[in-house]
Short mmCIF file of C-alpha atoms in Angstrom, two decimals:
data_model
loop_
_atom_site.label_atom_id
_atom_site.label_comp_id
_atom_site.label_asym_id
_atom_site.label_seq_id
_atom_site.Cartn_x
_atom_site.Cartn_y
_atom_site.Cartn_z
CA MET A 26 136.62 102.89 127.11
CA GLY A 27 140.14 101.95 126.04
CA GLY A 28 140.54 104.89 123.67
CA LYS A 29 137.83 103.57 121.34
CA MET A 30 135.31 106.33 122.06
CA LEU A 31 135.12 110.14 122.16
CA LYS A 32 136.82 110.42 118.75
CA PHE A 33 134.58 113.33 117.74
CA VAL A 34 137.33 115.75 118.85
CA GLU A 35 139.72 114.42 116.20
CA LEU A 36 137.48 112.73 113.62
CA GLY A 37 134.80 114.40 111.53
CA GLU A 38 131.38 113.11 110.52
CA SER A 39 131.44 110.67 107.62
CA ARG A 40 128.90 108.44 105.90
CA PRO A 41 129.21 105.56 103.46
CA ALA A 42 130.07 106.63 99.92
CA LYS A 43 127.05 108.02 98.08
CA ARG A 44 126.59 107.44 94.38
CA SER A 45 126.48 110.59 92.25
CA GLY A 46 123.15 112.20 91.44
CA ASP A 47 123.62 111.52 87.72
CA ALA A 48 124.27 107.82 88.37
CA ARG A 49 121.29 107.54 90.72
CA ARG A 50 118.89 108.98 88.14
CA THR A 51 119.30 105.89 85.96
CA ASP A 52 118.23 103.15 88.39
CA PHE A 53 116.30 102.35 91.56
CA ALA A 54 119.24 100.95 93.54
CA GLU A 55 119.97 102.27 97.03
CA ILE A 56 121.99 105.46 96.93
CA TYR A 57 124.58 104.63 99.60
CA ARG A 58 127.27 102.00 99.24
CA ASP A 59 128.15 99.60 102.08
CA PHE A 60 129.99 101.02 105.07
CA ASP A 61 133.64 100.01 105.21
CA PRO A 62 134.14 98.09 108.51
CA ALA A 63 137.03 100.27 109.67
CA ALA A 64 135.16 103.46 108.81
CA ALA A 65 132.02 102.21 110.58
CA ALA A 66 134.04 101.44 113.73
CA ASP A 67 135.69 104.87 113.59
CA GLN A 68 132.36 106.65 113.18
CA ALA A 69 130.81 104.65 116.03
CA GLY A 70 133.80 105.68 118.15
CA ARG A 71 132.89 109.35 117.67
CA CYS A 72 130.02 108.88 120.17
CA SER A 73 130.50 110.98 123.30
CA GLN A 74 128.77 108.39 125.52
CA CYS A 75 126.93 111.26 127.17
CA GLY A 76 125.16 110.72 130.48
CA VAL A 77 121.79 111.81 129.06
CA PRO A 78 121.63 110.23 125.58
CA PHE A 79 119.29 112.50 123.64
CA CYS A 80 119.60 110.21 120.61
CA GLN A 81 117.96 107.44 122.62
CA ILE A 82 115.36 109.73 124.16
CA HIS A 83 114.25 111.00 120.75
CA CYS A 84 114.00 107.52 119.25
CA PRO A 85 110.39 106.23 119.48
CA LEU A 86 111.77 102.77 120.26
CA HIS A 87 114.29 104.13 122.80
CA ASN A 88 117.02 102.07 121.17
CA ASN A 89 120.16 101.63 123.26
CA ILE A 90 122.17 103.62 120.73
CA PRO A 91 125.25 104.63 122.79
CA ASP A 92 125.74 101.04 123.93
CA TRP A 93 125.65 99.47 120.47
CA LEU A 94 127.85 102.25 119.12
CA MET A 95 130.46 101.40 121.75
CA LEU A 96 130.23 97.68 120.93
CA THR A 97 130.67 98.47 117.23
CA ALA A 98 133.72 100.63 117.94
CA GLU A 99 135.19 97.71 119.90
CA GLY A 100 134.52 95.26 117.06
CA ARG A 101 131.91 93.32 119.06
CA LEU A 102 129.37 93.30 116.26
CA GLU A 103 127.35 90.25 117.25
CA GLU A 104 126.74 91.77 120.67
CA ALA A 105 125.89 95.09 119.00
CA TYR A 106 123.31 93.32 116.84
CA GLU A 107 121.76 91.49 119.80
CA LEU A 108 121.37 94.80 121.60
CA ALA A 109 119.98 96.59 118.53
CA GLN A 110 117.37 93.93 117.77
CA SER A 111 116.27 93.67 121.41
CA THR A 112 114.38 96.96 121.11
CA ASN A 113 113.80 97.17 117.35
CA THR A 114 112.00 94.48 115.37
CA PHE A 115 113.38 95.77 112.04
CA PRO A 116 116.68 97.62 112.60
CA GLU A 117 117.79 97.14 108.97
CA ILE A 118 114.60 98.90 107.83
CA CYS A 119 114.71 101.77 110.31
CA GLY A 120 118.38 102.36 109.51
CA ARG A 121 117.37 102.96 105.89
CA ILE A 122 114.11 104.91 106.08
CA CYS A 123 113.90 106.63 109.48
CA PRO A 124 114.30 110.41 109.24
CA GLN A 125 117.33 110.36 111.53
CA ASP A 126 117.89 114.07 110.96
CA ARG A 127 114.62 114.69 112.84
CA LEU A 128 115.12 111.98 115.46
CA CYS A 129 118.31 110.40 116.83
CA GLU A 130 120.99 112.09 114.72
CA GLY A 131 119.33 115.49 114.81
CA ASN A 132 119.37 115.40 118.61
CA CYS A 133 122.88 113.97 119.00
CA VAL A 134 124.80 115.96 121.63
CA ILE A 135 127.93 116.39 119.51
CA GLU A 136 125.76 117.52 116.58
CA GLN A 137 124.29 120.23 118.80
CA ALA A 138 127.83 121.16 119.89
CA GLY A 139 128.87 121.69 116.27
CA HIS A 140 131.06 118.61 115.75
CA GLY A 141 128.74 116.83 113.32
CA THR A 142 126.40 114.04 114.31
CA VAL A 143 127.28 110.40 114.80
CA THR A 144 125.98 108.63 111.66
CA ILE A 145 123.64 106.39 113.64
CA GLY A 146 121.44 105.19 110.79
CA SER A 147 124.35 104.08 108.61
CA ILE A 148 125.96 102.24 111.51
CA GLU A 149 122.65 100.54 112.36
CA ASN A 150 122.49 99.31 108.74
CA TYR A 151 126.08 98.10 108.93
CA ILE A 152 125.47 96.16 112.13
CA THR A 153 122.31 94.46 110.91
CA ASP A 154 123.49 93.75 107.34
CA THR A 155 126.59 92.15 108.84
CA ALA A 156 124.37 90.07 111.14
CA TRP A 157 122.38 88.78 108.15
CA GLU A 158 125.56 87.99 106.19
CA ARG A 159 127.11 86.07 109.10
CA GLY A 160 123.98 84.13 110.00
CA TRP A 161 123.35 85.76 113.36
CA VAL A 162 119.72 86.56 112.55
CA LYS A 163 117.68 83.55 113.65
CA PRO A 164 113.96 82.67 113.57
CA THR A 165 112.06 83.14 116.81
CA ARG A 166 111.77 79.91 118.80
CA PRO A 167 109.50 80.40 121.83
CA ARG A 168 110.35 78.37 124.91
CA GLN A 169 106.74 77.26 125.20
CA GLU A 170 103.96 77.14 122.63
CA ARG A 171 100.57 78.47 123.67
CA ARG A 172 97.22 77.37 122.31
CA GLU A 173 95.85 80.92 122.19
CA SER A 174 95.90 82.62 118.82
CA VAL A 175 95.83 86.27 117.78
CA GLY A 176 94.48 87.53 114.45
CA ILE A 177 96.32 90.55 113.10
CA VAL A 178 94.75 92.65 110.36
CA GLY A 179 97.50 94.23 108.27
CA ALA A 180 100.96 93.01 107.26
CA GLY A 181 102.63 96.40 107.56
CA PRO A 182 105.23 97.38 110.17
CA ALA A 183 102.80 97.58 113.12
CA GLY A 184 101.20 94.22 112.37
CA LEU A 185 104.53 92.50 111.72
CA ALA A 186 106.11 93.91 114.88
CA ALA A 187 103.18 92.67 116.92
CA ALA A 188 103.30 89.24 115.26
CA GLU A 189 107.00 88.84 116.04
CA ALA A 190 106.55 89.89 119.67
CA LEU A 191 103.58 87.56 120.15
CA ARG A 192 105.49 84.63 118.66
CA ARG A 193 108.30 85.24 121.15
CA ARG A 194 105.73 84.62 123.87
CA GLY A 195 104.50 81.48 122.13
CA TYR A 196 101.18 82.74 120.76
CA GLN A 197 99.87 81.51 117.42
CA ALA A 198 100.03 84.65 115.27
CA HIS A 199 97.92 84.87 112.10
CA VAL A 200 98.35 87.93 109.87
CA TYR A 201 95.66 88.84 107.33
CA ASP A 202 96.39 91.25 104.49
CA ARG A 203 94.54 92.26 101.34
CA HIS A 204 97.74 92.49 99.28
CA ASP A 205 99.68 89.64 97.73
CA ARG A 206 102.95 90.32 99.56
CA VAL A 207 103.98 90.89 103.14
CA GLY A 208 105.09 94.40 104.10
CA GLY A 209 102.30 96.86 103.36
CA LEU A 210 103.67 100.26 102.44
CA LEU A 211 107.21 98.98 103.06
CA VAL A 212 106.77 97.06 99.80
CA TYR A 213 104.23 99.06 97.83
CA GLY A 214 104.72 102.64 99.02
CA ILE A 215 108.46 103.10 99.60
CA PRO A 216 110.71 103.12 96.51
CA ASN A 217 113.65 100.73 96.10
CA PHE A 218 116.24 103.50 96.26
CA LYS A 219 115.28 103.94 99.92
CA LEU A 220 114.40 100.36 100.79
CA GLU A 221 115.15 97.45 98.47
CA LYS A 222 112.33 94.91 98.52
CA ARG A 223 114.71 92.02 99.24
CA ILE A 224 115.26 93.58 102.67
CA VAL A 225 111.54 93.30 103.46
CA ALA A 226 111.19 89.88 101.82
CA ARG A 227 113.94 88.25 103.89
CA ARG A 228 112.36 89.60 107.09
CA ALA A 229 108.96 88.24 105.99
CA ASP A 230 110.58 84.86 105.31
CA LEU A 231 112.12 84.91 108.79
CA LEU A 232 108.73 85.59 110.36
CA SER A 233 107.27 82.64 108.44
CA GLU A 234 110.11 80.45 109.70
CA SER A 235 109.29 81.70 113.19
CA GLY A 236 105.75 80.34 112.88
CA VAL A 237 103.80 83.44 111.87
CA VAL A 238 101.01 82.39 109.50
CA PHE A 239 100.19 84.79 106.65
CA HIS A 240 96.80 84.93 104.95
CA LEU A 241 97.42 87.07 101.86
CA ASN A 242 94.91 88.33 99.31
CA CYS A 243 92.47 88.26 102.22
CA GLU A 244 90.40 91.38 102.78
CA ILE A 245 88.41 91.80 105.96
CA GLY A 246 84.81 92.50 105.02
CA ARG A 247 85.14 90.72 101.69
CA ASP A 248 86.78 87.34 102.32
CA ILE A 249 86.20 87.10 106.06
CA THR A 250 84.33 89.29 108.53
CA LEU A 251 85.68 90.89 111.65
CA ALA A 252 83.09 88.94 113.63
CA GLU A 253 84.48 85.69 112.22
CA LEU A 254 88.00 86.72 113.17
CA ARG A 255 86.86 87.41 116.72
CA GLU A 256 85.25 83.96 116.91
CA HIS A 257 88.35 82.25 115.56
CA HIS A 258 91.00 84.03 117.65
CA ASP A 259 91.45 84.85 121.33
CA ALA A 260 92.27 88.46 120.43
CA VAL A 261 92.37 90.58 117.29
CA LEU A 262 94.70 93.45 116.44
CA ILE A 263 93.71 95.99 113.77
CA ALA A 264 96.85 97.43 112.17
CA THR A 265 95.63 98.36 108.70
CA GLY A 266 97.44 101.67 108.34
CA VAL A 267 95.93 104.56 106.40
CA TYR A 268 95.76 104.46 102.60
CA ARG A 269 93.00 106.85 101.50
CA ALA A 270 94.58 109.84 99.78
CA ARG A 271 93.61 113.30 100.92
CA ASP A 272 92.18 115.25 98.03
CA ILE A 273 92.32 118.89 97.11
CA LYS A 274 89.30 120.93 96.01
CA LEU A 275 90.51 122.92 93.04
CA PRO A 276 89.20 123.60 89.54
CA GLY A 277 90.35 120.89 87.14
CA VAL A 278 91.15 118.32 89.80
CA GLY A 279 89.15 115.75 87.84
CA LEU A 280 91.28 116.05 84.69
CA ASP A 281 93.12 113.00 83.42
CA ASN A 282 96.70 112.59 84.70
CA VAL A 283 95.94 114.32 88.02
CA ILE A 284 96.64 111.37 90.30
CA PRO A 285 97.13 110.45 93.98
CA ALA A 286 100.70 109.81 95.11
CA LEU A 287 100.08 106.28 96.29
CA ASP A 288 98.66 105.21 92.92
CA PHE A 289 101.88 106.41 91.31
CA LEU A 290 104.19 104.78 93.86
CA ILE A 291 102.35 101.46 93.97
CA ALA A 292 102.43 101.20 90.18
CA SER A 293 106.16 101.90 90.11
CA ASN A 294 106.93 99.42 92.88
CA ARG A 295 104.76 96.70 91.37
CA LYS A 296 106.47 97.20 88.01
CA GLY A 297 109.83 96.86 89.73
CA LEU A 298 108.63 93.61 91.31
CA GLY A 299 107.79 92.24 87.88
CA ASP A 300 104.01 92.53 88.12
CA THR A 301 101.73 93.39 85.20
CA VAL A 302 100.54 96.95 85.78
CA PRO A 303 98.13 98.04 83.02
CA ARG A 304 97.98 101.71 84.03
CA PHE A 305 101.76 101.90 84.01
CA ASP A 306 102.08 100.03 80.72
CA ASP A 307 99.58 102.35 78.98
CA GLY A 308 101.55 105.37 80.20
CA SER A 309 98.98 106.73 82.67
CA LEU A 310 101.21 106.18 85.72
CA ASP A 311 104.57 106.39 83.96
CA ALA A 312 106.45 109.69 84.16
CA ALA A 313 108.75 108.96 81.21
CA GLY A 314 109.13 111.99 78.94
CA LYS A 315 106.64 114.08 80.92
CA ASN A 316 106.66 117.38 82.78
CA VAL A 317 105.80 116.29 86.31
CA VAL A 318 104.53 118.51 89.12
CA VAL A 319 104.25 117.02 92.61
CA ILE A 320 102.16 118.92 95.15
CA GLY A 321 103.23 118.48 98.78
CA GLY A 322 106.25 118.67 101.06
CA GLY A 323 106.35 115.45 103.04
CA ASP A 324 108.36 112.26 102.62
CA THR A 325 105.74 110.86 100.22
CA ALA A 326 106.22 113.87 97.95
CA MET A 327 109.98 113.25 98.02
CA ASP A 328 109.41 109.61 97.07
CA CYS A 329 107.28 110.76 94.13
CA VAL A 330 109.70 113.34 92.71
CA ARG A 331 112.66 110.99 93.00
CA THR A 332 110.69 108.15 91.39
CA ALA A 333 109.63 110.40 88.51
CA VAL A 334 113.27 111.32 87.89
CA ARG A 335 114.22 107.65 87.64
CA GLN A 336 111.35 106.91 85.29
CA GLY A 337 112.85 109.40 82.83
CA ALA A 338 110.64 112.45 83.32
CA LYS A 339 111.42 115.44 81.14
CA ALA A 340 111.30 117.78 84.16
CA VAL A 341 110.23 117.33 87.80
CA LYS A 342 109.04 120.14 90.04
CA CYS A 343 107.87 120.03 93.65
CA LEU A 344 105.28 122.67 94.55
CA TYR A 345 105.14 123.49 98.25
CA ARG A 346 103.33 126.28 100.07
CA ARG A 347 105.97 126.84 102.75
CA ASP A 348 109.74 127.30 102.57
CA ARG A 349 112.47 124.72 102.93
CA GLU A 350 112.90 125.20 106.67
CA ASN A 351 109.20 124.47 107.26
CA MET A 352 108.95 121.29 105.22
CA PRO A 353 107.52 118.34 107.17
CA GLY A 354 109.70 115.86 105.27
CA SER A 355 113.34 114.97 105.85
CA GLN A 356 115.83 117.65 104.86
CA ARG A 357 118.18 114.92 103.67
CA GLU A 358 115.52 113.70 101.26
CA VAL A 359 115.25 117.23 99.87
CA SER A 360 119.02 117.35 99.36
CA HIS A 361 118.98 113.94 97.63
CA ALA A 362 116.19 115.13 95.33
CA GLU A 363 118.05 118.33 94.43
CA GLU A 364 121.18 116.32 93.62
CA GLU A 365 119.07 114.20 91.27
CA GLY A 366 117.69 117.20 89.38
CA VAL A 367 114.39 117.99 91.08
CA GLU A 368 113.39 121.68 91.12
CA PHE A 369 111.61 122.96 94.23
CA VAL A 370 109.09 125.76 93.86
CA TRP A 371 108.90 127.12 97.38
CA LEU A 372 106.24 129.37 98.89
CA SER A 373 103.72 128.46 96.20
CA ALA A 374 100.23 126.98 96.47
CA PRO A 375 98.22 125.31 93.68
CA GLU A 376 95.26 127.33 92.42
CA ALA A 377 93.91 125.19 89.54
CA PHE A 378 94.70 122.36 87.15
CA LEU A 379 94.52 123.50 83.55
CA GLY A 380 93.83 121.42 80.46
CA ASP A 381 91.25 120.07 78.05
CA GLY A 382 90.50 116.49 79.07
CA ALA A 383 94.01 115.93 80.44
CA VAL A 384 96.11 118.23 82.57
CA ARG A 385 98.56 120.48 80.74
CA ALA A 386 99.57 122.92 83.48
CA VAL A 387 99.23 123.69 87.18
CA ARG A 388 98.36 127.28 88.00
CA ALA A 389 99.79 128.39 91.34
CA GLN A 390 99.97 131.48 93.52
CA ARG A 391 102.86 132.90 95.48
CA VAL A 392 102.68 132.67 99.26
CA HIS A 393 104.22 134.50 102.18
CA LEU A 394 104.39 133.12 105.70
CA GLY A 395 102.39 134.99 108.32
CA VAL A 396 102.05 134.61 112.07
CA PRO A 397 102.61 131.18 113.66
CA ASP A 398 99.61 128.92 114.30
CA ALA A 399 98.96 126.83 117.41
CA THR A 400 101.73 124.40 116.43
CA GLY A 401 104.28 127.19 116.02
CA ARG A 402 104.42 126.97 112.23
CA GLN A 403 103.88 130.16 110.25
CA MET A 404 100.58 130.26 108.39
CA PRO A 405 100.84 130.51 104.58
CA GLN A 406 98.99 133.49 103.10
CA ILE A 407 98.27 133.99 99.40
CA ILE A 408 99.80 137.01 97.66
CA GLU A 409 97.06 138.50 95.49
CA GLY A 410 97.82 138.82 91.79
CA SER A 411 100.81 136.49 91.95
CA SER A 412 99.50 133.64 89.79
CA PHE A 413 101.86 131.72 87.51
CA SER A 414 101.72 128.41 85.64
CA LEU A 415 103.90 125.30 85.53
CA ASP A 416 103.80 122.91 82.57
CA ALA A 417 102.44 119.56 83.72
CA ASP A 418 101.67 116.40 81.76
CA LEU A 419 101.37 114.57 85.08
CA ALA A 420 100.29 116.18 88.38
CA ILE A 421 100.72 114.12 91.54
CA LYS A 422 98.83 114.96 94.74
CA ALA A 423 101.02 114.07 97.76
CA LEU A 424 98.88 115.67 100.44
CA GLY A 425 98.81 112.94 103.07
CA PHE A 426 96.53 110.04 103.93
CA ASP A 427 93.32 109.47 105.85
CA PRO A 428 91.84 106.22 107.19
CA ASP A 429 89.27 104.20 105.28
CA ASP A 430 85.77 103.90 106.72
CA LEU A 431 86.45 100.75 108.70
CA GLN A 432 83.00 100.67 110.28
CA ALA A 433 81.55 100.17 106.82
CA GLN A 434 84.41 98.09 105.43
CA PHE A 435 84.34 95.67 108.36
CA ALA A 436 80.52 95.80 108.64
CA GLU A 437 80.99 96.60 112.31
CA PRO A 438 79.14 99.79 113.32
CA LYS A 439 80.05 99.28 116.99
CA LEU A 440 83.76 99.76 116.25
CA GLY A 441 84.46 103.16 117.78
CA VAL A 442 86.20 105.79 115.69
CA THR A 443 87.39 109.33 116.32
CA ARG A 444 86.21 112.44 114.50
CA TRP A 445 89.19 111.97 112.17
CA GLY A 446 88.09 108.45 111.26
CA THR A 447 90.94 106.73 113.11
CA ILE A 448 90.10 103.89 115.48
CA ALA A 449 89.37 105.07 119.01
CA ILE A 450 91.27 103.16 121.70
CA ASP A 451 91.89 103.35 125.40
CA HIS A 452 95.55 104.34 125.29
CA ARG A 453 96.21 102.61 128.59
CA ASP A 454 95.56 99.14 127.16
CA MET A 455 95.12 99.82 123.39
CA LYS A 456 91.65 98.25 123.43
CA THR A 457 88.95 99.35 121.01
CA SER A 458 85.25 99.52 121.84
CA LEU A 459 84.96 95.80 120.97
CA ASP A 460 85.99 93.23 123.57
CA GLY A 461 89.21 91.49 122.66
CA VAL A 462 89.92 93.81 119.72
CA PHE A 463 92.97 96.07 119.84
CA ALA A 464 94.37 98.62 117.38
CA ALA A 465 97.83 100.02 116.69
CA GLY A 466 99.86 102.04 114.22
CA ASP A 467 98.67 104.64 111.74
CA ILE A 468 95.04 103.52 111.98
CA VAL A 469 95.16 104.92 115.53
CA ARG A 470 97.62 107.82 115.39
CA GLY A 471 97.10 108.86 111.75
CA ALA A 472 99.75 108.81 109.03
CA SER A 473 103.10 108.70 110.80
CA LEU A 474 106.56 107.15 110.71
CA VAL A 475 107.41 103.47 110.33
CA VAL A 476 109.37 103.58 113.57
CA TRP A 477 106.23 104.68 115.45
CA ALA A 478 104.26 101.84 113.87
CA ILE A 479 106.89 99.38 115.11
CA ARG A 480 106.69 100.86 118.59
CA ASP A 481 102.90 100.65 118.57
CA GLY A 482 102.92 97.05 117.33
CA ARG A 483 105.32 95.95 120.07
CA ASP A 484 103.27 97.77 122.72
CA ALA A 485 100.05 96.21 121.41
CA ALA A 486 101.57 92.73 121.70
CA GLU A 487 102.27 93.39 125.39
CA ARG A 488 98.73 94.62 126.02
CA ILE A 489 97.27 91.59 124.20
CA HIS A 490 99.40 89.30 126.34
CA ASP A 491 98.11 91.04 129.47
CA TYR A 492 94.53 90.65 128.26
CA ILE A 493 94.80 86.95 127.45
CA SER A 494 96.72 86.23 130.65
CA ALA A 495 94.04 87.97 132.71
CA LYS A 496 91.36 85.88 131.03
CA ARG A 497 93.21 82.68 131.85
CA ILE A 498 93.69 83.68 135.48
CA SER A 499 90.00 84.51 135.82
CA GLY A 500 89.06 81.16 134.32
CA ALA A 501 87.46 82.71 131.25
CA ASP A 502 89.84 80.65 129.11
CA ALA A 503 90.90 77.34 130.60
CA ARG A 504 93.10 76.26 127.71
CA ALA A 505 96.58 75.33 128.78
CA PRO A 506 99.86 75.95 126.98
CA VAL A 507 101.48 73.11 125.07
CA ALA A 508 105.14 72.21 125.07
CA ALA A 509 107.19 73.44 122.14
CA GLU A 510 108.32 70.76 119.74
#
């Protein structure tokens, strides 16, 4: 290894410089500055190159992390990028928004040994941002064009990952999305301070240059039916994600200014993109000058509290029924939020929304954690007589997401769904109950991480290729491939 690796014994963990909490409160720019090349190489060199790389094992994409860390330490950045992008369709996105503390970095061997983790996410960003700057990121150019086409419903991470993988094999990939921009929740749900929209836009442009055809402002069931898609394409992939907000049954939930998280985040992101957003402009979805209470403890709740701070809220509180150690969201996100002035009200559950017409307070009850449930998490139990109130001019429900009723939306009652409303598939081949129709991402597994959606999209592309290839071999589709121009 030429002395480039195993530096963890002499060099501590370090990340790119982070802007102060006070500075971050005033804008939506990303919170970390660029990694200095020498510092990035040094941090990559801290990798222990262990024989069983737990970082790689705990990455849903099984990225070859130790190998591209070694290449980075040796200054071989173009090779590091080629290796990183071979398993990850969007490394510059995962480097920014993956909860590395729960995945690769949290399971790093030297982290477990007490030396501090290798800063994998920051180095992944550095590699890929350098690749974009130096022109190493190129459009996909398949060796041979195929006549077969695949219709993909949803321009989020699962759909885009599948489209890119199918183009590499020469398929004609058509992506249909009801929104006016490519990216799904990457654009509309995730704030700029975690993922600047230019990062998503340049990847969308690259996919267009690669031959992926986007049909935007096109809603399945309104502008075109699923049956028509099946007639037009050799296979169809449903990758719509899950958008329907889970609600909470409490007194006062129907008061004005008690809103779903996604409504709040979409309005903020659209405003940042320069769109006209009436409900933001009239103050309904703007936190400026308000007491804001966010209910929930996941990453969406963290996005909401940190967005509210940047919009100029008077005070921002996060109400969560468990303690910090039992939060489902990233612990780093909690730390970022605290640095920016968010107050966490732990071990507290909402009891009612109070107000006359519009919400003015959230009444909550104290909680203690009881015995663990089937998942191993302690069950929250209400402490009788412990009610208290939090001032709230805006209450945001960040309780998770459920799938839309796709049977009704697509006018396709034969599309099989599970008891949770997700699409039922055969997990061996990712097929739905409809011939030639596949499904991937959150619409199958439920609300999950972007990195899992990418994994599912790539896997679905392979299964679709197998399906179309089998049809051609059997003579069901006699169309031949055409030479690439």
